[in-house]
Coordinates of C-alpha atoms and ligand atoms in Angstrom, one line a residue:
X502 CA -14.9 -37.7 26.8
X503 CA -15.6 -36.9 23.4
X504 CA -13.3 -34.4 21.6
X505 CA -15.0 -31.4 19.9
X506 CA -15.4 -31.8 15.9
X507 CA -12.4 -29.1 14.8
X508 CA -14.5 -26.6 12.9
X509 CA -13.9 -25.9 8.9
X510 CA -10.6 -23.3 8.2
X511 CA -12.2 -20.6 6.4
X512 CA -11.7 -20.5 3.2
X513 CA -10.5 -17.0 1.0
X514 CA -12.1 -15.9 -2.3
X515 CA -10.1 -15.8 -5.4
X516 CA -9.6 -12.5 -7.4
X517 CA -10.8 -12.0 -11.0
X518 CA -8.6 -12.8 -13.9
X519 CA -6.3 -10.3 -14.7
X520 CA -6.9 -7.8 -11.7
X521 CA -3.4 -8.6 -9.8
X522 CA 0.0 -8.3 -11.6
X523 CA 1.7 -10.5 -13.7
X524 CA 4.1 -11.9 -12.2
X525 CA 6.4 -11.6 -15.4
X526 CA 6.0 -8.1 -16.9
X527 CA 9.4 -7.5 -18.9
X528 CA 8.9 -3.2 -18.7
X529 CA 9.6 -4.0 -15.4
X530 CA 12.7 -5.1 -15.4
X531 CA 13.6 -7.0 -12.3
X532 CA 10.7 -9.4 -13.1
X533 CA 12.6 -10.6 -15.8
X534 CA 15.2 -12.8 -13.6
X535 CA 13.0 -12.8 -10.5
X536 CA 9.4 -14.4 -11.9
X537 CA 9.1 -18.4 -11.7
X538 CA 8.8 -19.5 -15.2
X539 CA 7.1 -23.1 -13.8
X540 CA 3.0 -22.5 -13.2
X541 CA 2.5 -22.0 -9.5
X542 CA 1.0 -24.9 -7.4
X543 CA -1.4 -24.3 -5.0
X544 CA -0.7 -24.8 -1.5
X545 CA -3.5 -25.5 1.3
X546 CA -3.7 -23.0 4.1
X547 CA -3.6 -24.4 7.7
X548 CA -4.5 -22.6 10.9
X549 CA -1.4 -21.3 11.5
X550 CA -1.0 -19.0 8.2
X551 CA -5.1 -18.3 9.0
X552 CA -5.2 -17.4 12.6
X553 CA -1.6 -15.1 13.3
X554 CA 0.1 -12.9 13.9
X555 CA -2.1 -10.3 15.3
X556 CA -0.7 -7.5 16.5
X557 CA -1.6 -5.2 19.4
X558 CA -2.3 -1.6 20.5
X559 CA 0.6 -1.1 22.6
X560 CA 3.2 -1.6 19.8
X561 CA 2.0 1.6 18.3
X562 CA 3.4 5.3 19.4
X563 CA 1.1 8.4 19.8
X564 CA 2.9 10.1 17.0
X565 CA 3.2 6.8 14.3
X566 CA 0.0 7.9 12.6
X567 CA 1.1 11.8 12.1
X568 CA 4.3 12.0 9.9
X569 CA 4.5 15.8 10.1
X570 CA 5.4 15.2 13.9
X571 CA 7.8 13.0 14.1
X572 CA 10.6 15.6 14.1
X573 CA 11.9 18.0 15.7
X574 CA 10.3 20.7 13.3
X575 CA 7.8 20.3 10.3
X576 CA 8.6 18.6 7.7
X577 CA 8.8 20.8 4.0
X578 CA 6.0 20.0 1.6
X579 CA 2.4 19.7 1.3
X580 CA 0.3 18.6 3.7
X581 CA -2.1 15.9 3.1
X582 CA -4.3 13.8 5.0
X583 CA -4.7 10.1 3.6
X584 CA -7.8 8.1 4.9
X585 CA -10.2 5.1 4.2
X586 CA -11.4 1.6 5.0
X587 CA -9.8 -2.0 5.0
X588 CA -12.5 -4.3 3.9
X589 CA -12.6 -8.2 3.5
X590 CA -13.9 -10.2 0.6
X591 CA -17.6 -9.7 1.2
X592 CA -17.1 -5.8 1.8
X593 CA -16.7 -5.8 5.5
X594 CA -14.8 -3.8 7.4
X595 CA -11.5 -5.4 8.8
X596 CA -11.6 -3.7 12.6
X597 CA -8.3 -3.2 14.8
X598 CA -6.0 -4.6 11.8
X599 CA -2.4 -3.2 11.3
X600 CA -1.7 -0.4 8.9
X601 CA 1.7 0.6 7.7
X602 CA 3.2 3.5 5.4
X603 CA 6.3 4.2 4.0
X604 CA 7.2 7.0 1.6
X605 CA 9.6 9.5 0.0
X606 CA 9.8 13.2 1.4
X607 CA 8.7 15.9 -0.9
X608 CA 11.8 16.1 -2.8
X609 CA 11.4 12.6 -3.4
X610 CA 14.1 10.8 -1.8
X611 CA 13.5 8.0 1.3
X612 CA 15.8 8.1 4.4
X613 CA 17.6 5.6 3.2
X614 CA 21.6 4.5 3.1
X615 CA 20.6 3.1 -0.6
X616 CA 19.3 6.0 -2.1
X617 CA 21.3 8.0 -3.9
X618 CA 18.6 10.5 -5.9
X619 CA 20.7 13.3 -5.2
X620 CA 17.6 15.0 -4.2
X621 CA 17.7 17.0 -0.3
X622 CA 17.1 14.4 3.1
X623 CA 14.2 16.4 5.3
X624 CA 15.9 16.1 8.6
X625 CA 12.5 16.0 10.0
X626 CA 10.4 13.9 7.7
X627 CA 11.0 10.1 8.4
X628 CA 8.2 8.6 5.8
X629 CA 7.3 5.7 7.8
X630 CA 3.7 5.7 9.8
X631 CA 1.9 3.2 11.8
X632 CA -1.8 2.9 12.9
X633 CA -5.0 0.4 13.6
X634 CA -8.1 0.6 12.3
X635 CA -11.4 1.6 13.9
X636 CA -14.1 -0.8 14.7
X637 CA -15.3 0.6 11.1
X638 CA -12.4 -0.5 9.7
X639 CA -11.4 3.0 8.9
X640 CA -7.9 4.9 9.8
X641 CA -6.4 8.1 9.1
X642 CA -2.6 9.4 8.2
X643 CA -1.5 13.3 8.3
X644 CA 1.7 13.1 6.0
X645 CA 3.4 15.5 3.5
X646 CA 2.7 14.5 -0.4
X647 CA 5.6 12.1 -1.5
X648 CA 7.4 13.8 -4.5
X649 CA 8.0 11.9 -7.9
X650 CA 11.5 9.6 -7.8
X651 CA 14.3 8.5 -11.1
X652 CA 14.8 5.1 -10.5
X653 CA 16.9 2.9 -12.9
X654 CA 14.8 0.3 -14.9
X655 CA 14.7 2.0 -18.0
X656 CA 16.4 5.4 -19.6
X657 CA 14.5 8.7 -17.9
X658 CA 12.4 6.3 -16.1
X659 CA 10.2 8.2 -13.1
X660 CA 7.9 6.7 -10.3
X661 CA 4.5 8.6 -10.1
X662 CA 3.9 10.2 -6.9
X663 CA 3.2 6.7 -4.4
X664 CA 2.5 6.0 -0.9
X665 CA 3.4 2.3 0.1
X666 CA 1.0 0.1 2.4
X667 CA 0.9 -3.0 4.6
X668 CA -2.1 -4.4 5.9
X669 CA -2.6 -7.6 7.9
X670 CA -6.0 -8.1 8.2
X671 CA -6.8 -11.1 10.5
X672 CA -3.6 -13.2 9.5
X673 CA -0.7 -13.4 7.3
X674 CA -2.6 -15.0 4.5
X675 CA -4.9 -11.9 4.1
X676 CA -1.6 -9.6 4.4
X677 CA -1.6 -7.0 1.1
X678 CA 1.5 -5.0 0.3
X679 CA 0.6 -2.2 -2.6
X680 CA 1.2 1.4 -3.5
X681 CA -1.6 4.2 -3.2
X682 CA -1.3 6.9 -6.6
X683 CA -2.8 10.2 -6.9
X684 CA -5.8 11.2 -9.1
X685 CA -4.7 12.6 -12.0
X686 CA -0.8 12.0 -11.4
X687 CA 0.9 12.0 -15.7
X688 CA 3.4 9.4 -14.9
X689 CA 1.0 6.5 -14.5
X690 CA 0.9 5.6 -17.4
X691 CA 4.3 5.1 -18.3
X692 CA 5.0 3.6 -14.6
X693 CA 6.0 -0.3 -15.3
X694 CA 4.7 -1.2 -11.6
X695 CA 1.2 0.4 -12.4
X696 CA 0.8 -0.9 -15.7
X697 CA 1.5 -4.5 -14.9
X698 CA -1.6 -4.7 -13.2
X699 CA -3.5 -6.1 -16.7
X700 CA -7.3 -5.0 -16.0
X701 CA -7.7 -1.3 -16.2
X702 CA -10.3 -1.2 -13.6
X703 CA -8.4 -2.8 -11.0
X704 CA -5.5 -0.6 -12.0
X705 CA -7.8 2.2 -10.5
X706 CA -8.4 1.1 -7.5
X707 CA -4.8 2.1 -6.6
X708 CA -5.7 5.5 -7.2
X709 CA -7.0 7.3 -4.2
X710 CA -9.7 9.5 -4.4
X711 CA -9.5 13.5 -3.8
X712 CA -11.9 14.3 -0.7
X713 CA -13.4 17.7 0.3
X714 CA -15.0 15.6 3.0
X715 CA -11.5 15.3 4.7
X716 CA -9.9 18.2 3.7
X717 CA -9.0 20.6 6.2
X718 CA -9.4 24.3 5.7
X719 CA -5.7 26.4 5.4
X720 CA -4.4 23.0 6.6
X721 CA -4.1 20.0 4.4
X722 CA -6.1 18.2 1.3
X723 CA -8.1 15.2 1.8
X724 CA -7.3 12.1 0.0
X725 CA -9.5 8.5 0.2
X726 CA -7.8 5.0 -0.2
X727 CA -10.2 2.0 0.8
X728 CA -8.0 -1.2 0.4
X729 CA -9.9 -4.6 0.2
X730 CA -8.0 -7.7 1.0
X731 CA -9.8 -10.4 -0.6
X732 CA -11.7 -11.2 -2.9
X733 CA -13.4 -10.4 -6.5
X734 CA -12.7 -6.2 -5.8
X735 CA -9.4 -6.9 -4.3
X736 CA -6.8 -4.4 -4.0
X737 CA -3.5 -5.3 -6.6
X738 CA -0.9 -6.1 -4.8
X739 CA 2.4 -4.9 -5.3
X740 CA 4.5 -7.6 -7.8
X741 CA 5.8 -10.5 -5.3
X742 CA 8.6 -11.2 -7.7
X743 CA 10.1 -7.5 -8.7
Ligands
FE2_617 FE1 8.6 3.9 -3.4

């Protein structure tokens, strides 16, 4: 019996020059002692970084896409709804692919044993959400707008208002870990982690977008975040080595 030909791997598109971060940025300062100083070698994908992990419906709770009901009571803060599209290299949608958030609390401060902002802890504001995307590709948060955060890589050094994503597409190779921004937001341009992203144009496409379209009257404001995971309009990814 003949054995089926094993079909081609697919194969990624590369991103423009100068659209993802450099890996050594010294204004931000962990890169310093993290980033390889060697050139990077290229490795060659096999099937099992291509084809897994995908991972299902049934891991995801009614309530992971809604972080103002997670609690016991509403969380303090603005509401705001964050939506948009995962796409692949050629501008598809990526369908049923993992999305995860993680945040600060309006007062800026994260739930966590290592923060020590001495900003308040919103007993009922967790900042961590969960959800698929649509057969569009599409999927929708309801969350409280993260306040602006001190942290220690420089003197009076502030984060810009910043929602963190994961996306895993179709495997682990297409997984993208970045940070959404706010239109407008004055600390962007003296954030280290925003500016090492070299091209200004790709810079901006970690800004979401302010939507009437999905805002909802006396309720919450509409922002827009499409994230593309491959690819000449990929989205920067956060800095692997900060
Ligand atoms: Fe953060």
């Amino acid at each position: 019996m003949n054995a089926k030909p094993t079909p081609p791997l697919p194969r990624y598109r590369a991103y423009d020059r100068d659209t993802q971060p450099e890996h050594l940025y010294p204004p931000y300062a962990s890169t310093v002692k993290r980033a390889p100083h060697e050139p990077l070698l290229p490795l060659q994908a096999s099937l099992s970084e291509i084809t897994g992990p995908v991972f299902g419906f049934e891991r995801i709770r009614a309530n992971d896409w809604d972080l103002t009901r997670q609690g016991k009571g509403e969380p303090i803060g603005e509401r705001i709804v964050v939506t948009g599209r995962v796409l692949d290299a050629n501008g598809r949608p990526v369908p049923h692919s993992l999305v995860e958030i993680w945040q600060a609390n309006s007062a800026g401060r994260y739930p966590h044993r290592r923060d020590t902002h001495n900003a308040p802890i919103d007993p009922n504001f967790f900042g961590a959400g969960r959800t698929m995307t649509d057969e569009q590709g599409r999927y929708r948060f309801v969350t409280i707008r993260p306040g602006e955060y001190p942290w220690r890589n420089h003197y009076n050094a502030w984060r810009p208002a910043h929602i963190h994503f994961s996306v895993f597409g179709a495997s682990f190779l297409t997984r993208l870990i970045t940070q959404m921004y706010f239109p407008g937001d004055p600390l962007l341009e003296y954030d280290p982690m925003f500016m090492s992203v070299p091209d200004p144009r790709a810079r901006q496409r970690l800004v979401s977008t302010f939507e009437w379209e999905h805002t909802i009257p006396e309720q919450a404001l509409g922002y827009r975040f499409d994230i593309v995971l491959r690819g000449r309009d990929e989205t920067p990814t956060e800095n692997p080595f900060a």
